[in-house]
GROMACS .gro file of C-alpha atoms in nm:
model
  486
    1MET     CA    1   9.427  12.244   9.600
    2LEU     CA    2   9.274  12.144   9.270
    3LYS     CA    3   8.991  12.398   9.300
    4LYS     CA    4   9.001  12.496   8.935
    5LEU     CA    5   8.938  12.140   8.828
    6ARG     CA    6   8.659  12.088   9.082
    7ASP     CA    7   8.483  12.411   8.983
    8ARG     CA    8   8.443  12.297   8.624
    9ARG     CA    9   8.073  12.226   8.561
   10ILE     CA   10   7.907  12.065   8.265
   11ALA     CA   11   7.528  12.060   8.287
   12LYS     CA   12   7.471  11.721   8.133
   13TRP     CA   13   7.591  11.427   8.347
   14ILE     CA   14   7.646  11.092   8.176
   15TRP     CA   15   7.699  10.775   8.376
   16ILE     CA   16   7.942  10.535   8.210
   17VAL     CA   17   8.059  10.188   8.298
   18VAL     CA   18   8.414  10.208   8.432
   19ALA     CA   19   8.642  10.070   8.160
   20VAL     CA   20   8.968   9.886   8.208
   21LEU     CA   21   9.262  10.125   8.217
   22ILE     CA   22   9.602   9.966   8.183
   23LEU     CA   23   9.827  10.115   8.451
   24PRO     CA   24  10.202  10.056   8.474
   25ALA     CA   25  10.263   9.694   8.566
   26PHE     CA   26  10.487   9.793   8.856
   27LEU     CA   27  10.176   9.901   9.052
   28LEU     CA   28  10.049   9.544   9.062
   29TRP     CA   29  10.234   9.277   9.258
   30GLY     CA   30  10.026   9.003   9.423
   31VAL     CA   31   9.707   8.864   9.593
   32GLY     CA   32   9.520   8.850   9.947
   33SER     CA   33   9.324   9.050  10.202
   34MET     CA   34   9.333   9.357  10.428
   35VAL     CA   35   9.296   9.441  10.793
   36SER     CA   36   9.250   9.792  10.925
   37SER     CA   37   9.378   9.809  11.281
   38GLY     CA   38   9.686   9.719  11.480
   39LYS     CA   39   9.711   9.430  11.724
   40GLU     CA   40   9.610   9.506  12.079
   41GLY     CA   41   9.904   9.644  12.275
   42HIS     CA   42  10.077   9.814  11.982
   43GLY     CA   43   9.827  10.080  11.884
   44TYR     CA   44   9.989  10.084  11.539
   45ALA     CA   45   9.934   9.892  11.217
   46GLY     CA   46  10.306   9.826  11.184
   47ARG     CA   47  10.648   9.979  11.132
   48ILE     CA   48  10.865  10.052  10.827
   49PHE     CA   49  11.209  10.214  10.821
   50GLY     CA   50  11.179  10.251  11.199
   51LYS     CA   51  10.863  10.462  11.165
   52ASN     CA   52  10.533  10.355  11.324
   53ILE     CA   53  10.235  10.342  11.087
   54THR     CA   54   9.903  10.426  11.248
   55PRO     CA   55   9.586  10.231  11.163
   56ALA     CA   56   9.454  10.547  10.994
   57GLU     CA   57   9.764  10.575  10.772
   58PHE     CA   58   9.743  10.210  10.680
   59LYS     CA   59   9.371  10.236  10.601
   60GLU     CA   60   9.431  10.541  10.380
   61ALA     CA   61   9.703  10.355  10.189
   62TYR     CA   62   9.483  10.047  10.164
   63ILE     CA   63   9.196  10.245  10.013
   64ALA     CA   64   9.437  10.401   9.760
   65THR     CA   65   9.571  10.057   9.669
   66ARG     CA   66   9.220   9.917   9.632
   67THR     CA   67   9.121  10.211   9.411
   68GLN     CA   68   9.416  10.142   9.180
   69PHE     CA   69   9.297   9.786   9.133
   70MET     CA   70   8.942   9.907   9.069
   71ILE     CA   71   9.070  10.136   8.794
   72GLN     CA   72   9.287   9.865   8.642
   73MET     CA   73   9.022   9.592   8.649
   74GLY     CA   74   8.704   9.787   8.590
   75ASP     CA   75   8.388   9.579   8.629
   76GLN     CA   76   8.595   9.264   8.689
   77PHE     CA   77   8.721   9.397   9.022
   78SER     CA   78   8.428   9.272   9.231
   79LYS     CA   79   8.482   8.919   9.099
   80LEU     CA   80   8.857   8.917   9.155
   81GLU     CA   81   8.900   9.121   9.471
   82LYS     CA   82   8.906   8.815   9.697
   83TYR     CA   83   9.213   8.689   9.509
   84LEU     CA   84   9.413   9.010   9.550
   85ASN     CA   85   9.668   9.052   9.825
   86LEU     CA   86   9.567   9.409   9.896
   87LYS     CA   87   9.726   9.403  10.240
   88GLU     CA   88  10.071   9.319  10.106
   89ARG     CA   89  10.035   9.568   9.821
   90THR     CA   90   9.937   9.834  10.075
   91TRP     CA   91  10.266   9.785  10.258
   92ASP     CA   92  10.445   9.809   9.922
   93ARG     CA   93  10.273  10.142   9.854
   94LEU     CA   94  10.375  10.279  10.193
   95ILE     CA   95  10.735  10.164  10.143
   96LEU     CA   96  10.752  10.317   9.794
   97LEU     CA   97  10.599  10.646   9.904
   98HIS     CA   98  10.852  10.663  10.187
   99GLU     CA   99  11.132  10.617   9.934
  100ALA     CA  100  10.982  10.877   9.699
  101GLN     CA  101  10.964  11.126   9.984
  102LYS     CA  102  11.323  11.046  10.082
  103ARG     CA  103  11.431  11.123   9.724
  104LYS     CA  104  11.230  11.449   9.736
  105ILE     CA  105  11.008  11.347   9.444
  106GLN     CA  106  10.738  11.611   9.394
  107VAL     CA  107  10.410  11.596   9.200
  108SER     CA  108  10.247  11.928   9.114
  109ASP     CA  109   9.875  12.007   9.106
  110ALA     CA  110   9.905  12.051   8.731
  111GLU     CA  111  10.040  11.698   8.692
  112VAL     CA  112   9.752  11.560   8.897
  113ARG     CA  113   9.500  11.755   8.685
  114ASP     CA  114   9.659  11.629   8.363
  115MET     CA  115   9.639  11.269   8.485
  116LEU     CA  116   9.273  11.299   8.588
  117GLU     CA  117   9.180  11.454   8.255
  118LYS     CA  118   9.340  11.159   8.072
  119TYR     CA  119   9.121  10.896   8.238
  120PRO     CA  120   8.866  10.796   7.971
  121PHE     CA  121   8.595  10.716   8.227
  122PHE     CA  122   8.596  11.079   8.349
  123GLN     CA  123   8.529  11.207   7.998
  124SER     CA  124   8.216  11.292   7.801
  125LYS     CA  125   8.229  11.362   7.429
  126GLY     CA  126   8.609  11.342   7.436
  127ALA     CA  127   8.659  11.596   7.715
  128PHE     CA  128   8.688  11.587   8.093
  129ASP     CA  129   8.344  11.609   8.253
  130TYR     CA  130   8.343  11.718   8.616
  131GLU     CA  131   7.992  11.586   8.684
  132THR     CA  132   8.090  11.242   8.556
  133TYR     CA  133   8.410  11.263   8.761
  134ALA     CA  134   8.228  11.357   9.082
  135LYS     CA  135   7.964  11.085   9.046
  136ILE     CA  136   8.217  10.809   8.975
  137ILE     CA  137   8.435  10.921   9.264
  138GLN     CA  138   8.137  10.922   9.499
  139TYR     CA  139   7.940  10.616   9.391
  140TYR     CA  140   8.199  10.381   9.241
  141PHE     CA  141   8.517  10.461   9.434
  142ASN     CA  142   8.321  10.560   9.746
  143THR     CA  143   8.547  10.855   9.823
  144GLN     CA  144   8.578  11.231   9.778
  145PRO     CA  145   8.757  11.425   9.500
  146ARG     CA  146   9.027  11.564   9.730
  147VAL     CA  147   9.106  11.216   9.864
  148PHE     CA  148   9.112  11.066   9.515
  149GLU     CA  149   9.339  11.343   9.392
  150GLU     CA  150   9.587  11.280   9.674
  151GLU     CA  151   9.578  10.909   9.593
  152THR     CA  152   9.657  11.002   9.232
  153ARG     CA  153   9.942  11.223   9.352
  154GLY     CA  154  10.088  10.926   9.540
  155GLY     CA  155  10.056  10.704   9.235
  156LEU     CA  156  10.234  10.961   9.019
  157ALA     CA  157  10.513  10.989   9.277
  158ILE     CA  158  10.562  10.612   9.259
  159ALA     CA  159  10.557  10.635   8.877
  160LYS     CA  160  10.833  10.896   8.890
  161LEU     CA  161  11.031  10.673   9.125
  162TYR     CA  162  10.989  10.386   8.877
  163ASP     CA  163  11.103  10.605   8.587
  164GLY     CA  164  11.406  10.722   8.781
  165MET     CA  165  11.513  10.376   8.887
  166THR     CA  166  11.470  10.221   8.540
  167LYS     CA  167  11.588  10.501   8.310
  168ALA     CA  168  11.928  10.335   8.268
  169VAL     CA  169  11.771  10.011   8.141
  170VAL     CA  170  11.804   9.987   7.763
  171VAL     CA  171  11.763   9.724   7.492
  172SER     CA  172  12.003   9.736   7.197
  173PRO     CA  173  11.910   9.593   6.855
  174LYS     CA  174  12.146   9.302   6.930
  175ASP     CA  175  11.979   9.242   7.267
  176ALA     CA  176  11.638   9.233   7.100
  177ARG     CA  177  11.751   8.997   6.825
  178ASP     CA  178  11.928   8.761   7.066
  179GLU     CA  179  11.621   8.743   7.290
  180TYR     CA  180  11.389   8.693   6.992
  181ILE     CA  181  11.605   8.403   6.879
  182LYS     CA  182  11.592   8.249   7.227
  183GLU     CA  183  11.216   8.272   7.234
  184ASN     CA  184  11.140   8.164   6.878
  185GLU     CA  185  11.420   7.948   6.739
  186GLN     CA  186  11.353   7.573   6.749
  187LEU     CA  187  11.584   7.275   6.753
  188SER     CA  188  11.580   6.904   6.819
  189VAL     CA  189  11.856   6.676   6.952
  190TYR     CA  190  11.976   6.320   6.957
  191TYR     CA  191  12.069   6.209   7.306
  192ILE     CA  192  12.201   5.940   7.537
  193ALA     CA  193  12.042   5.934   7.882
  194ALA     CA  194  12.172   5.786   8.207
  195ASN     CA  195  11.877   5.842   8.439
  196THR     CA  196  11.951   5.796   8.809
  197ALA     CA  197  11.628   5.606   8.878
  198ASP     CA  198  11.721   5.339   8.621
  199PHE     CA  199  12.006   5.218   8.844
  200ASN     CA  200  11.826   5.195   9.178
  201GLY     CA  201  11.803   4.819   9.137
  202GLU     CA  202  12.181   4.789   9.093
  203THR     CA  203  12.263   4.926   9.437
  204THR     CA  204  12.283   4.753   9.773
  205VAL     CA  205  12.335   4.904  10.117
  206ASP     CA  206  12.375   4.715  10.443
  207ASP     CA  207  12.285   4.818  10.797
  208ALA     CA  208  12.643   4.900  10.888
  209ARG     CA  209  12.673   5.154  10.611
  210ILE     CA  210  12.328   5.299  10.682
  211LYS     CA  211  12.421   5.345  11.050
  212ASP     CA  212  12.757   5.499  10.962
  213TYR     CA  213  12.598   5.744  10.717
  214PHE     CA  214  12.335   5.846  10.970
  215ALA     CA  215  12.595   5.896  11.243
  216LYS     CA  216  12.792   6.133  11.019
  217ASN     CA  217  12.490   6.314  10.868
  218SER     CA  218  12.215   6.297  11.130
  219LEU     CA  219  12.135   6.669  11.108
  220GLN     CA  220  12.042   6.625  10.742
  221PHE     CA  221  11.747   6.417  10.859
  222LYS     CA  222  11.622   6.662  11.119
  223LYS     CA  223  11.243   6.672  11.122
  224PRO     CA  224  11.090   7.020  11.092
  225ASP     CA  225  10.811   7.150  11.312
  226SER     CA  226  10.496   6.954  11.238
  227PHE     CA  227  10.133   7.045  11.288
  228ASN     CA  228   9.801   6.867  11.326
  229LEU     CA  229   9.495   7.067  11.223
  230GLU     CA  230   9.126   7.031  11.268
  231TYR     CA  231   8.957   7.210  10.982
  232LEU     CA  232   8.628   7.289  10.822
  233GLY     CA  233   8.642   7.325  10.447
  234LEU     CA  234   8.392   7.476  10.204
  235GLU     CA  235   8.539   7.405   9.863
  236TYR     CA  236   8.423   7.526   9.524
  237PRO     CA  237   8.290   7.249   9.298
  238PRO     CA  238   8.500   7.152   8.994
  239ASP     CA  239   8.444   7.389   8.701
  240ALA     CA  240   8.251   7.619   8.934
  241GLN     CA  241   8.047   7.893   8.776
  242GLU     CA  242   7.994   8.236   8.929
  243ALA     CA  243   7.673   8.121   9.101
  244ASP     CA  244   7.858   7.825   9.255
  245THR     CA  245   8.134   8.037   9.404
  246ALA     CA  246   7.879   8.291   9.527
  247ALA     CA  247   7.691   8.014   9.710
  248VAL     CA  248   8.010   7.896   9.881
  249ASP     CA  249   8.107   8.253   9.969
  250LYS     CA  250   7.763   8.304  10.125
  251LYS     CA  251   7.788   7.979  10.319
  252ILE     CA  252   8.117   8.077  10.481
  253LYS     CA  253   7.949   8.393  10.611
  254ASP     CA  254   7.689   8.171  10.781
  255VAL     CA  255   7.970   7.969  10.938
  256VAL     CA  256   8.140   8.283  11.069
  257GLU     CA  257   7.816   8.410  11.221
  258GLN     CA  258   7.760   8.076  11.396
  259LEU     CA  259   8.121   8.062  11.511
  260ASN     CA  260   8.096   8.410  11.658
  261LYS     CA  261   7.806   8.284  11.869
  262ASP     CA  262   7.950   7.947  11.973
  263LYS     CA  263   8.322   8.026  11.995
  264ASP     CA  264   8.365   7.654  11.927
  265LEU     CA  265   8.451   7.516  11.584
  266ALA     CA  266   8.314   7.166  11.646
  267LYS     CA  267   7.986   7.297  11.788
  268SER     CA  268   7.937   7.542  11.500
  269ALA     CA  269   8.004   7.271  11.244
  270LYS     CA  270   7.748   7.045  11.410
  271GLU     CA  271   7.488   7.322  11.414
  272LEU     CA  272   7.536   7.372  11.039
  273SER     CA  273   7.564   6.997  10.956
  274LEU     CA  274   7.920   7.038  10.838
  275GLU     CA  275   8.207   6.794  10.888
  276ILE     CA  276   8.521   6.869  11.087
  277LYS     CA  277   8.828   6.690  10.948
  278GLU     CA  278   9.175   6.630  11.085
  279THR     CA  279   9.501   6.642  10.890
  280GLY     CA  280   9.735   6.444  11.112
  281LEU     CA  281  10.090   6.568  11.163
  282PHE     CA  282  10.260   6.729  10.863
  283GLY     CA  283  10.548   6.968  10.802
  284LEU     CA  284  10.530   7.314  10.649
  285ASP     CA  285  10.730   7.188  10.350
  286GLN     CA  286  10.462   6.929  10.271
  287PRO     CA  287  10.117   6.947  10.112
  288ILE     CA  288   9.847   6.962  10.381
  289PRO     CA  289   9.673   6.622  10.404
  290GLY     CA  290   9.320   6.652  10.268
  291ILE     CA  291   9.380   7.006  10.139
  292GLY     CA  292   9.699   7.008   9.934
  293TRP     CA  293   9.949   7.289   9.886
  294SER     CA  294   9.816   7.613  10.034
  295PRO     CA  295  10.057   7.899  10.112
  296GLU     CA  296   9.766   8.092  10.261
  297ILE     CA  297   9.704   7.826  10.526
  298ILE     CA  298  10.074   7.756  10.584
  299ASP     CA  299  10.132   8.125  10.650
  300THR     CA  300   9.851   8.123  10.908
  301ILE     CA  301   9.948   7.804  11.093
  302SER     CA  302  10.274   7.938  11.231
  303LYS     CA  303  10.085   8.223  11.400
  304LEU     CA  304   9.838   8.000  11.586
  305SER     CA  305   9.864   7.871  11.939
  306ILE     CA  306   9.740   7.524  12.029
  307GLY     CA  307   9.362   7.523  12.062
  308SER     CA  308   9.310   7.847  11.869
  309PHE     CA  309   9.153   7.880  11.527
  310ALA     CA  310   9.204   8.133  11.250
  311PRO     CA  311   8.948   8.348  11.068
  312PRO     CA  312   8.830   8.203  10.735
  313ILE     CA  313   9.118   8.154  10.494
  314HIS     CA  314   9.046   8.193  10.124
  315THR     CA  315   9.233   7.982   9.869
  316GLN     CA  316   9.182   7.894   9.505
  317LYS     CA  317   8.998   7.579   9.614
  318GLY     CA  318   8.757   7.758   9.848
  319TRP     CA  319   8.735   7.856  10.215
  320TYR     CA  320   8.887   7.692  10.523
  321ILE     CA  321   8.866   7.752  10.894
  322VAL     CA  322   9.153   7.578  11.071
  323LYS     CA  323   9.223   7.505  11.435
  324LEU     CA  324   9.568   7.405  11.561
  325LYS     CA  325   9.514   7.082  11.755
  326GLU     CA  326   9.874   6.974  11.802
  327LYS     CA  327  10.226   7.097  11.732
  328LYS     CA  328  10.543   6.892  11.743
  329ASP     CA  329  10.871   7.082  11.756
  330SER     CA  330  11.157   6.999  11.522
  331TYR     CA  331  11.387   6.716  11.633
  332VAL     CA  332  11.659   6.483  11.512
  333PRO     CA  333  11.498   6.140  11.473
  334SER     CA  334  11.638   5.820  11.611
  335PHE     CA  335  11.823   5.588  11.374
  336GLU     CA  336  11.531   5.346  11.369
  337GLU     CA  337  11.288   5.622  11.272
  338ALA     CA  338  11.519   5.754  11.002
  339ARG     CA  339  11.642   5.416  10.873
  340GLU     CA  340  11.430   5.402  10.555
  341GLN     CA  341  11.498   5.763  10.466
  342VAL     CA  342  11.873   5.714  10.514
  343LYS     CA  343  11.862   5.397  10.308
  344GLU     CA  344  11.678   5.575  10.028
  345ARG     CA  345  11.930   5.860  10.036
  346LEU     CA  346  12.221   5.617  10.005
  347ILE     CA  347  12.055   5.433   9.718
  348GLN     CA  348  11.997   5.762   9.536
  349GLU     CA  349  12.359   5.868   9.584
  350GLN     CA  350  12.491   5.535   9.460
  351SER     CA  351  12.252   5.528   9.165
  352ARG     CA  352  12.355   5.879   9.067
  353GLN     CA  353  12.722   5.782   9.084
  354ILE     CA  354  12.656   5.482   8.859
  355ALA     CA  355  12.467   5.703   8.612
  356LYS     CA  356  12.752   5.953   8.607
  357SER     CA  357  13.010   5.681   8.554
  358LYS     CA  358  12.806   5.532   8.266
  359ILE     CA  359  12.766   5.863   8.085
  360GLU     CA  360  13.139   5.934   8.123
  361SER     CA  361  13.218   5.593   7.972
  362ALA     CA  362  12.984   5.668   7.680
  363LEU     CA  363  13.154   6.003   7.630
  364SER     CA  364  13.495   5.836   7.628
  365GLN     CA  365  13.382   5.584   7.365
  366LEU     CA  366  13.243   5.857   7.141
  367HIS     CA  367  13.560   6.065   7.165
  368LYS     CA  368  13.765   5.764   7.062
  369ALA     CA  369  13.543   5.722   6.755
  370GLY     CA  370  13.663   6.050   6.604
  371GLU     CA  371  13.598   6.423   6.602
  372THR     CA  372  13.261   6.392   6.429
  373VAL     CA  373  12.980   6.166   6.545
  374LYS     CA  374  12.673   6.016   6.377
  375PRO     CA  375  12.341   5.922   6.537
  376ALA     CA  376  12.432   5.556   6.492
  377ASP     CA  377  12.742   5.612   6.704
  378LEU     CA  378  12.522   5.739   6.987
  379ASP     CA  379  12.298   5.436   6.963
  380LYS     CA  380  12.599   5.202   6.963
  381ALA     CA  381  12.760   5.362   7.268
  382ALA     CA  382  12.430   5.365   7.456
  383LYS     CA  383  12.358   5.001   7.378
  384SER     CA  384  12.703   4.887   7.491
  385LEU     CA  385  12.644   5.047   7.833
  386ASP     CA  386  12.274   4.959   7.863
  387LEU     CA  387  12.173   5.325   7.839
  388LYS     CA  388  11.882   5.488   7.659
  389SER     CA  389  11.927   5.669   7.329
  390SER     CA  390  11.663   5.859   7.137
  391SER     CA  391  11.582   6.197   6.986
  392THR     CA  392  11.343   6.480   7.062
  393GLU     CA  393  11.084   6.667   6.863
  394LEU     CA  394  11.153   7.032   6.786
  395PHE     CA  395  11.149   7.246   7.099
  396LYS     CA  396  11.207   7.607   7.205
  397ARG     CA  397  11.432   7.721   7.486
  398SER     CA  398  11.153   7.769   7.740
  399ALA     CA  399  10.981   7.436   7.695
  400TYR     CA  400  10.956   7.095   7.858
  401ILE     CA  401  11.114   6.804   7.674
  402GLN     CA  402  10.950   6.469   7.727
  403GLY     CA  403  11.205   6.234   7.879
  404LEU     CA  404  11.458   6.508   7.953
  405GLY     CA  405  11.284   6.780   8.150
  406ALA     CA  406  11.323   7.159   8.128
  407SER     CA  407  11.476   7.257   7.795
  408ASP     CA  408  11.691   7.557   7.889
  409LYS     CA  409  12.010   7.365   7.969
  410PHE     CA  410  11.979   7.141   7.664
  411TYR     CA  411  11.897   7.431   7.432
  412ASP     CA  412  12.192   7.639   7.556
  413ALA     CA  413  12.431   7.344   7.520
  414ALA     CA  414  12.302   7.253   7.172
  415ARG     CA  415  12.342   7.609   7.044
  416LYS     CA  416  12.716   7.588   7.115
  417LEU     CA  417  12.765   7.269   6.914
  418ASP     CA  418  12.893   7.245   6.561
  419LYS     CA  419  12.742   6.994   6.321
  420ASP     CA  420  12.805   6.629   6.415
  421ARG     CA  421  12.966   6.726   6.745
  422ILE     CA  422  12.858   6.603   7.087
  423SER     CA  423  12.816   6.792   7.409
  424PRO     CA  424  13.007   6.727   7.730
  425ALA     CA  425  12.814   6.538   7.999
  426LEU     CA  426  12.510   6.743   8.097
  427GLU     CA  427  12.365   6.706   8.445
  428SER     CA  428  12.004   6.750   8.555
  429GLU     CA  429  11.792   6.638   8.847
  430GLN     CA  430  11.694   6.324   8.657
  431GLY     CA  431  12.046   6.218   8.564
  432PHE     CA  432  12.319   6.273   8.302
  433TYR     CA  433  12.304   6.323   7.925
  434ILE     CA  434  12.502   6.360   7.604
  435ILE     CA  435  12.335   6.545   7.318
  436MET     CA  436  12.395   6.622   6.951
  437VAL     CA  437  12.198   6.859   6.728
  438LYS     CA  438  11.945   6.685   6.508
  439GLU     CA  439  11.778   6.985   6.344
  440LEU     CA  440  11.792   7.362   6.385
  441VAL     CA  441  11.503   7.578   6.263
  442PRO     CA  442  11.612   7.944   6.261
  443ILE     CA  443  11.377   8.235   6.314
  444ASP     CA  444  11.166   8.372   6.029
  445GLU     CA  445  11.365   8.685   5.939
  446GLU     CA  446  11.072   8.850   5.760
  447LYS     CA  447  10.850   8.795   6.064
  448PHE     CA  448  11.119   8.928   6.295
  449THR     CA  449  11.149   9.246   6.087
  450LYS     CA  450  10.773   9.302   6.120
  451GLU     CA  451  10.769   9.229   6.493
  452GLU     CA  452  11.103   9.383   6.593
  453LYS     CA  453  10.967   9.720   6.711
  454ASP     CA  454  10.686   9.576   6.924
  455PHE     CA  455  10.910   9.299   7.054
  456THR     CA  456  11.181   9.548   7.152
  457GLU     CA  457  10.928   9.763   7.337
  458ALA     CA  458  10.787   9.461   7.521
  459LEU     CA  459  11.136   9.339   7.608
  460LEU     CA  460  11.233   9.683   7.740
  461LYS     CA  461  10.920   9.693   7.955
  462ARG     CA  462  10.998   9.347   8.090
  463LYS     CA  463  11.358   9.438   8.170
  464LYS     CA  464  11.247   9.758   8.344
  465GLU     CA  465  10.996   9.563   8.551
  466ASP     CA  466  11.259   9.305   8.643
  467SER     CA  467  11.499   9.580   8.742
  468PHE     CA  468  11.236   9.757   8.952
  469ALA     CA  469  11.130   9.428   9.111
  470LYS     CA  470  11.487   9.382   9.235
  471PHE     CA  471  11.485   9.739   9.364
  472ILE     CA  472  11.159   9.669   9.548
  473GLU     CA  473  11.297   9.349   9.698
  474ASP     CA  474  11.597   9.539   9.832
  475LEU     CA  475  11.374   9.819   9.957
  476ARG     CA  476  11.149   9.575  10.143
  477SER     CA  477  11.454   9.434  10.318
  478LYS     CA  478  11.572   9.780  10.420
  479ALA     CA  479  11.223   9.872  10.543
  480ARG     CA  480  11.237   9.594  10.805
  481LEU     CA  481  10.858   9.571  10.795
  482GLN     CA  482  10.683   9.477  11.117
  483ASP     CA  483  10.320   9.399  11.037
  484TRP     CA  484  10.096   9.420  11.345
  485THR     CA  485   9.768   9.392  11.159
  486GLU     CA  486   9.557   9.083  11.216
   0.00000   0.00000   0.00000
């Protein structure tokens, strides 16, 4: 198909280190591992849009996905591959290619040739070098030119789909300026705080009320499925260097070999002088005792039957082999079991109501004082109601404010305030607040002028990616993916 390109010969072949090539960000979405065959009984890797995907089709898409990451990451790929969710990205590729085909998106041989000739690592002395191309394809990507060219064709089809779905996304000069202000403007505020936790000691609940609340809201305290795991963990040491992680990665291979012989996790651990630990019962919405938060393990647990163990699971902390020892189905607890949780819930609700009432009283006092307010007025109102008053350092919209929390809500409210005016009561998870602008530091107009073009381009790219991400999310839902790989 691309015979003309393949027939090009240049006598001198130069081997180059594969450089990092920045591909469109929409080709990269995630982290994990791959499997190449369907579960026994299906004979397929899975199904999308009602169409069965054979193991061969899945493997072909997986190899193409892996190749894209190799191009993007260059010589860093071998170090980072274990962190990449190539399996999930492979399904994304198949879903996107299905959509591109549905929309009759075509990629010509000429377009494929042009793309290949643009790759810097296929060039010698500034021009495409077939010998370099053939060697890299064979020895680095471990494939053949025709296969690589079809992978490239698929990537270009997805790129055309991306362009088509995001062409309507634009950024006006006003959009760019408004976003630049949000990201770079700084302000500080005076505030009064009525934190819920500060009033826990002012609440009392008796057994009668606890029982009544539980009777009316028992389903709110329903316990989720819980699991008890036996596990073997090989964790990376703190501040692990490459040699440290390599040693752990090698050790897990030894464990797998032993486990394949013994078919018994406890026996294999004993043979290798490793310790088997037990988590005790925990829910999927909780950190795993002894391990911590691990979506990789949580995702695996629900697929295990009692007494079975999973293949090695890789996380940021290291490797784990887990065995499901016990599972307890969800249930509504008895009143006695739920008593403390119900009591705590009631205390929180009462404390929050007190905090809300206090901040409303402070707001009423300040409104009575006049249209404009001074910092001293905030302090006076806070003191009269035994509330906290203080001020913040300068902060940007996307920051964390010590004592207040995430800044977005406070920034947005402050930007609407005139000088010496107070906000309405602002609510957050921690409690209720009244704020007043202390200082506003506008953007550097000269700096904005210099950065406007690059900022606008970056903002447009971000908006396009956000738009395409929503399209992908909708497409995944429509695909009704059934993954039968193991």
